[in-house]
Short mmCIF file of N, CA, C and O in Angstrom, two decimals:
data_model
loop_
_atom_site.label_atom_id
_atom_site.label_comp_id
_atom_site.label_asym_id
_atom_site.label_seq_id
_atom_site.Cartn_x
_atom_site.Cartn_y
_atom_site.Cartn_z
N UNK A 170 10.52 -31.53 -33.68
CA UNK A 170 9.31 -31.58 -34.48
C UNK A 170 8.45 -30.36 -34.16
O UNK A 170 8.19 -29.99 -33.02
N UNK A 171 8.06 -29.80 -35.23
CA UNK A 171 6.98 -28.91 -35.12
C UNK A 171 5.44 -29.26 -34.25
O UNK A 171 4.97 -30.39 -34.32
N UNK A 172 4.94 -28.48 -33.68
CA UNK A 172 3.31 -28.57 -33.12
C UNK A 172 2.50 -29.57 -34.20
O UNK A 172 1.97 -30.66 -34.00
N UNK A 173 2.62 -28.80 -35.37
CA UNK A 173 1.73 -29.36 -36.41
C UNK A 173 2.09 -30.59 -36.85
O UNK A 173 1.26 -31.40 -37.28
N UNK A 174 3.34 -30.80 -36.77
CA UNK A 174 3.79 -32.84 -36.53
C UNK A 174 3.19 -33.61 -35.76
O UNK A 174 2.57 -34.68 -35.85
N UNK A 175 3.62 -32.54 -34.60
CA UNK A 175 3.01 -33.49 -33.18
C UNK A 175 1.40 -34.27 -33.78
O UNK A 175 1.13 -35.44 -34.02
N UNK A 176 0.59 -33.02 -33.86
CA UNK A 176 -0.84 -32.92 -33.92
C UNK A 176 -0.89 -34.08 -35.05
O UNK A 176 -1.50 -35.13 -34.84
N UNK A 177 0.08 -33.74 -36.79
CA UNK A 177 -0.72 -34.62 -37.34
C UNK A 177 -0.27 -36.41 -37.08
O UNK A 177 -1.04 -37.35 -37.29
N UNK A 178 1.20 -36.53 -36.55
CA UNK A 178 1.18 -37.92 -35.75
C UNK A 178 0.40 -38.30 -34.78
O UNK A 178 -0.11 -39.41 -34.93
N UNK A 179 -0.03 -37.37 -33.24
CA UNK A 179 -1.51 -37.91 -32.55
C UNK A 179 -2.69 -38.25 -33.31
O UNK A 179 -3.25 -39.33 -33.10
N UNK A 180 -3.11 -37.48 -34.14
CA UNK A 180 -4.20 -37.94 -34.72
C UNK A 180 -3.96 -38.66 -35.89
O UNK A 180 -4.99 -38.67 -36.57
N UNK A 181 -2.76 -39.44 -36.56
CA UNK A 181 -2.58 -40.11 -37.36
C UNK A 181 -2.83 -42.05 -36.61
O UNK A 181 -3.37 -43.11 -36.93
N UNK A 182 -2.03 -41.44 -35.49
CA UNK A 182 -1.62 -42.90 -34.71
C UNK A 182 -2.93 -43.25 -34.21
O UNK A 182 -3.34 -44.41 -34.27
N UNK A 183 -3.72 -42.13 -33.65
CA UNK A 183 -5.15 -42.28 -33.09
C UNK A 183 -6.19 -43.19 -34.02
O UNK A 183 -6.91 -44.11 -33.65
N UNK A 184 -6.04 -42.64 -35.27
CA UNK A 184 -7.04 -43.13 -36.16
C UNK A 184 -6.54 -44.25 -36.73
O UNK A 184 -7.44 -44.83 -37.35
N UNK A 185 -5.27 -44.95 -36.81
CA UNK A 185 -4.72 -46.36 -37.27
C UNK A 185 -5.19 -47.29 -36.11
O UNK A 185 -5.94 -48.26 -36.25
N UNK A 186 -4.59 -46.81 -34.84
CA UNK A 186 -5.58 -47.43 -33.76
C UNK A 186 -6.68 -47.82 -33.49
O UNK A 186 -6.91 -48.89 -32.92
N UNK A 187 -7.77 -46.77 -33.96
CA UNK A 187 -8.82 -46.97 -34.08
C UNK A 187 -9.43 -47.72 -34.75
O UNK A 187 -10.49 -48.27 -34.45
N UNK A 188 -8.65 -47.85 -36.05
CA UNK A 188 -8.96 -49.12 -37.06
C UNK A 188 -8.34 -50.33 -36.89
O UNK A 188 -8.76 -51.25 -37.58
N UNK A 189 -7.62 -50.50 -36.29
CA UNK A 189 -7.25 -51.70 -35.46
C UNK A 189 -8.07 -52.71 -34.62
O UNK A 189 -8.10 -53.93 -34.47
N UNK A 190 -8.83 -51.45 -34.09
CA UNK A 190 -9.92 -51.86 -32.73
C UNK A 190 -10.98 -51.79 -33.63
O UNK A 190 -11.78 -52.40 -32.92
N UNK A 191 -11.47 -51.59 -34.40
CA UNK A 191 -12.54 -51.99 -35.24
C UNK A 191 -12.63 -52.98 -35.65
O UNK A 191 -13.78 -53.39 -35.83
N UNK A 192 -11.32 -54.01 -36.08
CA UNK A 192 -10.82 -55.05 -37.28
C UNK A 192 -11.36 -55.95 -35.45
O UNK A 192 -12.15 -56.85 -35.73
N UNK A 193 -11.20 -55.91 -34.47
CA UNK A 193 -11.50 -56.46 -33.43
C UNK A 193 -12.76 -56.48 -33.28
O UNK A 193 -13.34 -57.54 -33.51
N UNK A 194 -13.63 -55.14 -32.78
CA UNK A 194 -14.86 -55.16 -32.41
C UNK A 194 -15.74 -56.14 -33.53
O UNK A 194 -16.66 -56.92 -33.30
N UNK A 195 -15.13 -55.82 -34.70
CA UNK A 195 -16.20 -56.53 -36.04
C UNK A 195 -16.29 -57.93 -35.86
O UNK A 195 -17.29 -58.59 -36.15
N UNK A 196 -15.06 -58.45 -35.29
CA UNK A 196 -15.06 -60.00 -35.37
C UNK A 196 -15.90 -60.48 -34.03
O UNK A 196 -16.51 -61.55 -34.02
N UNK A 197 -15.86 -59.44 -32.74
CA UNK A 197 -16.34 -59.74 -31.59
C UNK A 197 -17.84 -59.50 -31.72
O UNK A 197 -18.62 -60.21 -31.09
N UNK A 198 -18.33 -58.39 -32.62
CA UNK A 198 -19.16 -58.42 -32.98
C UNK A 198 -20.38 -59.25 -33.80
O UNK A 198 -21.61 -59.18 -33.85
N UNK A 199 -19.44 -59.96 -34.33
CA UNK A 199 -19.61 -61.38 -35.32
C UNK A 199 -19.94 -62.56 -34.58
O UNK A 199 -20.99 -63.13 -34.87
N UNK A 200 -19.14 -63.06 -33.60
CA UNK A 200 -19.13 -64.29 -32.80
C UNK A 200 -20.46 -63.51 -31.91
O UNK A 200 -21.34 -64.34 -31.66
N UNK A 201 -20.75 -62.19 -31.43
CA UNK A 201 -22.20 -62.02 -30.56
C UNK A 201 -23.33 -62.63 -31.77
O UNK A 201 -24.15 -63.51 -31.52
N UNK A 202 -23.21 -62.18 -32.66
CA UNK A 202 -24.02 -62.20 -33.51
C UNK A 202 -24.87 -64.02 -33.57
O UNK A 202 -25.98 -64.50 -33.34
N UNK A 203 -23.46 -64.50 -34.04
CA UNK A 203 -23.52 -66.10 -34.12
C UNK A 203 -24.36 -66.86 -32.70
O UNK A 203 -25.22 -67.74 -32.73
N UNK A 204 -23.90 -66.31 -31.77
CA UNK A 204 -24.12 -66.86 -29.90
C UNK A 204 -26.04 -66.18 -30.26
O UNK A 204 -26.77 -67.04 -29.76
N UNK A 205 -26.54 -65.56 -30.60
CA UNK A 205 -27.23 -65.02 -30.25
C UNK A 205 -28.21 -65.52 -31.09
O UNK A 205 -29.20 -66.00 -30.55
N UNK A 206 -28.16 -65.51 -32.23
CA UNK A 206 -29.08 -66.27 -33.89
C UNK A 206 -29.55 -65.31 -34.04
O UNK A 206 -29.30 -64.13 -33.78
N UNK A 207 -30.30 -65.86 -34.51
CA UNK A 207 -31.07 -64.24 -35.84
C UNK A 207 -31.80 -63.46 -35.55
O UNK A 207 -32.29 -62.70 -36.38
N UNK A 208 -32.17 -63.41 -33.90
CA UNK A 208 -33.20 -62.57 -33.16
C UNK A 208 -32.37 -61.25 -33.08
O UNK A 208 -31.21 -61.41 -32.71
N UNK A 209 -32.85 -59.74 -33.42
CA UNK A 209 -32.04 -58.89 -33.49
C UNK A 209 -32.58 -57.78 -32.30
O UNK A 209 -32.31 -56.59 -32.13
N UNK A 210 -33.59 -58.88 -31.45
CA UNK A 210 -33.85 -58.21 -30.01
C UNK A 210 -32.89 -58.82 -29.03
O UNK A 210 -32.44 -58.26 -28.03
N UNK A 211 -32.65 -60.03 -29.43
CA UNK A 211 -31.11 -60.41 -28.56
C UNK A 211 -30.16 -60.14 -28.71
O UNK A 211 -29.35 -60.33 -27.80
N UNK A 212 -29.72 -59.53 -30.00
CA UNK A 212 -28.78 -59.38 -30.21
C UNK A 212 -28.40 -57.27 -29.95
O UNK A 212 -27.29 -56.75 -29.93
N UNK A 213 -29.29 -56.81 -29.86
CA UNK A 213 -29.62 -55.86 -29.41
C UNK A 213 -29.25 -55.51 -27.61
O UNK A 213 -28.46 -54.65 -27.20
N UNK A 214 -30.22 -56.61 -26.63
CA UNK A 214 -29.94 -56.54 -25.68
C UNK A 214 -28.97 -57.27 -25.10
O UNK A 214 -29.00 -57.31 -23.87
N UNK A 215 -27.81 -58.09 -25.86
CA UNK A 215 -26.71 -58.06 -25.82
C UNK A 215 -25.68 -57.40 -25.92
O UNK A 215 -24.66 -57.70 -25.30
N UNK A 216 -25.77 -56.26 -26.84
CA UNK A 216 -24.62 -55.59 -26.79
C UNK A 216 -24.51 -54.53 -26.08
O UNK A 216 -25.49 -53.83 -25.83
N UNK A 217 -23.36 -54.25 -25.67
CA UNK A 217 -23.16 -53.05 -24.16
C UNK A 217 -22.57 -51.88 -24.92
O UNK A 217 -21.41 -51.80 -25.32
N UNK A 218 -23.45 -51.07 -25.05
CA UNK A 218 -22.81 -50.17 -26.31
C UNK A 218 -21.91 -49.02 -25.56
O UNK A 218 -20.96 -48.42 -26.06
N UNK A 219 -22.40 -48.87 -24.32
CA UNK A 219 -20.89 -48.29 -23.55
C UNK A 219 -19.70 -48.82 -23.39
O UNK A 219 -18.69 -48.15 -23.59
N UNK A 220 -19.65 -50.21 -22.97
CA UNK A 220 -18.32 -50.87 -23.55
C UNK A 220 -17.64 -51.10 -25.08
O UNK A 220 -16.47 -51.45 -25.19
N UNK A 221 -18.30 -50.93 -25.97
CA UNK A 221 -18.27 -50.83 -27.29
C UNK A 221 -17.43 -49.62 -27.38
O UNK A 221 -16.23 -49.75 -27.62
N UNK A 222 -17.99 -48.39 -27.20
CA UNK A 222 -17.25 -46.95 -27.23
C UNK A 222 -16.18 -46.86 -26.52
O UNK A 222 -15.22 -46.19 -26.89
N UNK A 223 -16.23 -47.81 -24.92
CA UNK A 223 -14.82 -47.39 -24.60
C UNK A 223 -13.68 -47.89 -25.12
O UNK A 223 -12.70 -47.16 -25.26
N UNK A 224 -13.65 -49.64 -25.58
CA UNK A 224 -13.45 -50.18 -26.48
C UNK A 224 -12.58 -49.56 -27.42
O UNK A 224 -11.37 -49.53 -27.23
N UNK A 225 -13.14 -49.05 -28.45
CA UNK A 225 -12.88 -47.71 -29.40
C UNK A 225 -12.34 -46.68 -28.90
O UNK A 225 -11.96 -45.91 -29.78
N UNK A 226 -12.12 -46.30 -27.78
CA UNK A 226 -11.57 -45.19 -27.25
C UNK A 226 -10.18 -46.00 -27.09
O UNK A 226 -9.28 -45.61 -27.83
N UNK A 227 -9.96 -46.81 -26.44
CA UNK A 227 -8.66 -47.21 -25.77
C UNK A 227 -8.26 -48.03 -26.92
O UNK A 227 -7.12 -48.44 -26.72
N UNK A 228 -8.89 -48.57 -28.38
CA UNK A 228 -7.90 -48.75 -29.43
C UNK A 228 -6.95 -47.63 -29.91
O UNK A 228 -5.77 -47.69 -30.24
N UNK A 229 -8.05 -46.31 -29.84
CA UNK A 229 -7.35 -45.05 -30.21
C UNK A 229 -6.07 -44.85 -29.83
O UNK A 229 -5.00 -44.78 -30.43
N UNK A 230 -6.46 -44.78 -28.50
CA UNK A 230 -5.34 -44.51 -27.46
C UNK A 230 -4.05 -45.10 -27.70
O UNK A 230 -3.09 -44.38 -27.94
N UNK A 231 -3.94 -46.57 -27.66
CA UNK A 231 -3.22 -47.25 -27.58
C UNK A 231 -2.48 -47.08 -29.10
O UNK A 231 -1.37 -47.59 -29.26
N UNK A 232 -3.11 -46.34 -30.19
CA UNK A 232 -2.50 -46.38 -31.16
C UNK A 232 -1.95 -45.00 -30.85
O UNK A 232 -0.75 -44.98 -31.12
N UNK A 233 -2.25 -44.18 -30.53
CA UNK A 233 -1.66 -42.83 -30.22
C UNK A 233 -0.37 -42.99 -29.04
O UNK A 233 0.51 -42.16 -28.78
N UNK A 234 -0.55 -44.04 -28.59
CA UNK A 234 0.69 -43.86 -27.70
C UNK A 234 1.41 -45.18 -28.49
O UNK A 234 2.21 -45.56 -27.64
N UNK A 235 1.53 -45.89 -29.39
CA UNK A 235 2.39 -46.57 -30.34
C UNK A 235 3.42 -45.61 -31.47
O UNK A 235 4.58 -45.68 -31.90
N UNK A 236 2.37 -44.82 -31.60
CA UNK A 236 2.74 -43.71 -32.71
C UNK A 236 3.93 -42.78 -32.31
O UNK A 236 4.75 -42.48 -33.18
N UNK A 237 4.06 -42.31 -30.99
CA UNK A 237 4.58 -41.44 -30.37
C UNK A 237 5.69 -42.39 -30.20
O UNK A 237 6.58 -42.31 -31.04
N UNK A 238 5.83 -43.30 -29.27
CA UNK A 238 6.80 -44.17 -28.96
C UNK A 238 7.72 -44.75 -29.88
O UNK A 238 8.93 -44.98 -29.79
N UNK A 239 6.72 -44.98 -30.96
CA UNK A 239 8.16 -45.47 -32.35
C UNK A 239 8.90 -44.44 -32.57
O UNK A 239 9.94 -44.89 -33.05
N UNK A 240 8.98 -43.01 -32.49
CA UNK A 240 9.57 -42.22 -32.28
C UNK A 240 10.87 -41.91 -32.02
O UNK A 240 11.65 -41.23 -32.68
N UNK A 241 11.08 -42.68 -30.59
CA UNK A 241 12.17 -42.90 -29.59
C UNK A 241 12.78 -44.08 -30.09
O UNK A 241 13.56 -44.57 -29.27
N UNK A 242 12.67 -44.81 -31.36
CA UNK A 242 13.58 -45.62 -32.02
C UNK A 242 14.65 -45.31 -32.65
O UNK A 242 14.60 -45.15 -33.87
N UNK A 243 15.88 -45.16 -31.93
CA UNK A 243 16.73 -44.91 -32.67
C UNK A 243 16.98 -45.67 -34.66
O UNK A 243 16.89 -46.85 -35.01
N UNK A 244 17.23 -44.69 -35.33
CA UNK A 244 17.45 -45.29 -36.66
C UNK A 244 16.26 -45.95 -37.57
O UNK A 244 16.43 -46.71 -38.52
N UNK A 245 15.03 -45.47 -37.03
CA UNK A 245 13.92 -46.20 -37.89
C UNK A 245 13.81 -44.95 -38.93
O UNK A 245 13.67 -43.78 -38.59
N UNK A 246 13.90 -45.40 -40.17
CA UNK A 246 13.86 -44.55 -41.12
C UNK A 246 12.00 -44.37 -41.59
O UNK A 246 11.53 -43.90 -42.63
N UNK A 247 11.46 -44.81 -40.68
CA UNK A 247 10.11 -44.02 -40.85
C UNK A 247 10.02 -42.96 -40.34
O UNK A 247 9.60 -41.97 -40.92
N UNK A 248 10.52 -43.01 -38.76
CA UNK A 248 10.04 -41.92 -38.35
C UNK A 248 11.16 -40.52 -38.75
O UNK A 248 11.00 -39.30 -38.64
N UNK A 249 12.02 -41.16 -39.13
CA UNK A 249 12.92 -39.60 -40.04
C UNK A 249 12.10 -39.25 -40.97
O UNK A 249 11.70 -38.08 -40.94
N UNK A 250 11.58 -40.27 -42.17
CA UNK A 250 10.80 -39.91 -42.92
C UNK A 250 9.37 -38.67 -42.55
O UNK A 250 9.07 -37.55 -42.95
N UNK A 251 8.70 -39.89 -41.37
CA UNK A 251 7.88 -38.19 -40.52
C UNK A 251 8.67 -37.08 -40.70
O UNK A 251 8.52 -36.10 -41.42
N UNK A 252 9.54 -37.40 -39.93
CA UNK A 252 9.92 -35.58 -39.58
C UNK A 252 10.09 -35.12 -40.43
O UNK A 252 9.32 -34.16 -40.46
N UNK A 253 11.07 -35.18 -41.88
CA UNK A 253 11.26 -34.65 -42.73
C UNK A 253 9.89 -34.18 -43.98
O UNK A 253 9.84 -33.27 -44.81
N UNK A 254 8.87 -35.32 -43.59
CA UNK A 254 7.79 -35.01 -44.70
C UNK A 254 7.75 -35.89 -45.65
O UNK A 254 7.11 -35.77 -46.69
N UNK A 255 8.52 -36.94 -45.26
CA UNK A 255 8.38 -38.24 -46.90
C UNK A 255 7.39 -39.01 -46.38
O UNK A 255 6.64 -38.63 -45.47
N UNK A 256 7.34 -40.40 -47.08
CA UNK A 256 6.85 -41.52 -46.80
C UNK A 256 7.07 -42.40 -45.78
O UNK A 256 8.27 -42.58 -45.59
N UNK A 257 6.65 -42.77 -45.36
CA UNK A 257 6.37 -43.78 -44.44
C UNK A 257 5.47 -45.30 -44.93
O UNK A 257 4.48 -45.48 -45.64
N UNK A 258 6.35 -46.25 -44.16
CA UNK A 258 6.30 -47.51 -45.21
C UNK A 258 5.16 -47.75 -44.04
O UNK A 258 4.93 -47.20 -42.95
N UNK A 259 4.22 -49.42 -45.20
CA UNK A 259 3.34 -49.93 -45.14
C UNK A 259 3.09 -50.44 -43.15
O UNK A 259 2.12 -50.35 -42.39
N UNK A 260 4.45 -50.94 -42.97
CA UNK A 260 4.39 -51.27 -41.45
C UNK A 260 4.65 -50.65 -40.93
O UNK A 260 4.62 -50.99 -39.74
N UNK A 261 5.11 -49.32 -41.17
CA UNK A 261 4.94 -48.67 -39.56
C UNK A 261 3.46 -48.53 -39.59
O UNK A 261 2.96 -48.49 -38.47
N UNK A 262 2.54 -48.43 -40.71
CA UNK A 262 0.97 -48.19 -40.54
C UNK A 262 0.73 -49.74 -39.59
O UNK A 262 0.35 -49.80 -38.42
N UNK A 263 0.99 -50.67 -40.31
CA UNK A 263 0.32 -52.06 -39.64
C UNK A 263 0.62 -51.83 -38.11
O UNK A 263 -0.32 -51.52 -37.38
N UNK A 264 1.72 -51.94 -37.68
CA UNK A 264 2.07 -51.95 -36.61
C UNK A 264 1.74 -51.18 -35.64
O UNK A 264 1.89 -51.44 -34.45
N UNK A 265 1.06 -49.77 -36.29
CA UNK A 265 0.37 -49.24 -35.23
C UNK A 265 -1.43 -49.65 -35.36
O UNK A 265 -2.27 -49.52 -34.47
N UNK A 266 -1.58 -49.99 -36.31
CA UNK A 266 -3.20 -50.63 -36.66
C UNK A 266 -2.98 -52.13 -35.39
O UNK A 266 -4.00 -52.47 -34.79
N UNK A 267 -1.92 -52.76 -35.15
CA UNK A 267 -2.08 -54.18 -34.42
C UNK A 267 -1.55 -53.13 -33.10
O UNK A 267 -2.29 -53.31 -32.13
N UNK A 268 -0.84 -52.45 -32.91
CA UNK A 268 -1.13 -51.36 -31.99
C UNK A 268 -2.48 -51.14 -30.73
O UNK A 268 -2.58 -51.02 -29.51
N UNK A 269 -3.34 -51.20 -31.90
CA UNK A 269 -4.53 -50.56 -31.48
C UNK A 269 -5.76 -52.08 -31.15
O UNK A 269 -6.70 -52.14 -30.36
N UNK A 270 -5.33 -52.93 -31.93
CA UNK A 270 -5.88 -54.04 -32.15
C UNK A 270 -5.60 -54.97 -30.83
O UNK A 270 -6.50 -55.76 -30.53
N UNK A 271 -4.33 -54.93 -29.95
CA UNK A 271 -4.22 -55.45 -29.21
C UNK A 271 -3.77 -54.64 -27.94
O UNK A 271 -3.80 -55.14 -26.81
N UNK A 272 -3.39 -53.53 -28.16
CA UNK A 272 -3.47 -52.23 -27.17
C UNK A 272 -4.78 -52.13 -26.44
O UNK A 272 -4.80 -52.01 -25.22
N UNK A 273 -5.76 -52.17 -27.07
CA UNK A 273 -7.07 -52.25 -26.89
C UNK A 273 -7.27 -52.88 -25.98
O UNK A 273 -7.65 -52.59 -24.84
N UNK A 274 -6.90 -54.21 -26.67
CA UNK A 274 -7.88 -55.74 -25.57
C UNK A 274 -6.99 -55.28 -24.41
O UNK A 274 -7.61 -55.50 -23.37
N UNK A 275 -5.27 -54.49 -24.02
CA UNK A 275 -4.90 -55.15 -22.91
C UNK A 275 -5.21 -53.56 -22.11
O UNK A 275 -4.96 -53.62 -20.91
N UNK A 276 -5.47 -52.85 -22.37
CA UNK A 276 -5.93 -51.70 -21.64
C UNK A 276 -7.29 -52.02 -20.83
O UNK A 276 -7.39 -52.01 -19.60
N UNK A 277 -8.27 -52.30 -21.75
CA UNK A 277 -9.19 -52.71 -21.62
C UNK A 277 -9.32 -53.87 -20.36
O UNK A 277 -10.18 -54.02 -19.48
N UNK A 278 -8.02 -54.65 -20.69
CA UNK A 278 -8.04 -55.96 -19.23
C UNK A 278 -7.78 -55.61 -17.86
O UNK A 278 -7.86 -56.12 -16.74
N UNK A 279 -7.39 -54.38 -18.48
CA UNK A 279 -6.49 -53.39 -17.03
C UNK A 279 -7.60 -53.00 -16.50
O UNK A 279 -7.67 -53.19 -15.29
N UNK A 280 -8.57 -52.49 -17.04
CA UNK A 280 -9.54 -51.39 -16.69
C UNK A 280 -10.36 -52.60 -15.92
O UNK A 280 -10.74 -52.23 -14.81
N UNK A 281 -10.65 -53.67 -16.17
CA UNK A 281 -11.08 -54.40 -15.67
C UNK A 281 -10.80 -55.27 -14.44
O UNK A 281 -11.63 -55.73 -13.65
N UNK A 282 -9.47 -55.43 -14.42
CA UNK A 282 -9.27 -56.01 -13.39
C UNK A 282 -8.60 -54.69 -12.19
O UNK A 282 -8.34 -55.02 -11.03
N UNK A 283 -8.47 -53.71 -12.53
CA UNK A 283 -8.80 -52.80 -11.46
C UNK A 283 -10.17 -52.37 -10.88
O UNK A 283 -10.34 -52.22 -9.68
N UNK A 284 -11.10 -52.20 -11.77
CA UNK A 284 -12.44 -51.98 -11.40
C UNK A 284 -13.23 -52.31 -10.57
O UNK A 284 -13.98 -53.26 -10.79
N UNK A 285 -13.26 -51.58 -9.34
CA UNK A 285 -13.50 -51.97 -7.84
C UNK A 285 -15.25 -51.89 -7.88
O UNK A 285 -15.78 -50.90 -8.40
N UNK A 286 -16.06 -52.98 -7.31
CA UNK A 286 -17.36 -53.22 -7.82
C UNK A 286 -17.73 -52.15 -6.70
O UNK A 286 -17.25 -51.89 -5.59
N UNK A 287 -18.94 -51.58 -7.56
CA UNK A 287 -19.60 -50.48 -6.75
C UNK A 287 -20.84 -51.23 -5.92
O UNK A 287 -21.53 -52.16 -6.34
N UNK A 288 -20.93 -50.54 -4.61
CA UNK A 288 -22.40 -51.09 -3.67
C UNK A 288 -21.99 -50.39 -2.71
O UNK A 288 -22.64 -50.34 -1.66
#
């Protein structure tokens, strides 16, 4: 594969990912919403908007390293399709969108249960 493959599969897989982890944050975002009622100072000082972004970062991720990895499938006629420049069917998109959707939450669990408390 060319550079310019590489580049436009990282940032293809990145941004399906990313919308993955959105289709997440929105719903997690939803149930804060509900827990909280209609006060939008609670619901304000509820949300951790640095965990939000990292969140979004590691859906990315996780779709960028889905993207790359279907790759190494022998005989998937999507990713020939990549290389060559055709189409690419509806699920290899889904699959890297649930990629990112659940790549997310388990990166994210990692980060957490390594996370050595600071004092």
């Amino acid at each position: 594969m060319t550079l310019e493959q590489w580049v436009v599969l990282a940032a293809s897989g990145a941004m399906f990912g990313l919308i993955g982890q959105l289709i997440r944050t929105t719903m997690g975002l939803r149930k804060l919403h509900r827990s909280v009622g209609d006060a939008a100072a609670d619901f304000q000082t509820s949300l951790n908007l640095p965990q939000l972004v990292i969140s979004l970062f590691l859906g990315a991720l996780a779709g960028l390293m889905a993207s790359i990895s279907m790759l190494s499938i022998p005989g998937n006629t999507d990713t020939i399709a990549f290389k060559d420049g055709g189409n690419i069917s509806a699920a290899f998109i889904s699959a890297i969108v649930a990629a990112g959707y659940a790549g997310g939450d388990f990166l994210e669990g990692i980060m957490k249960k390594h996370d050595k408390p600071r004092g």
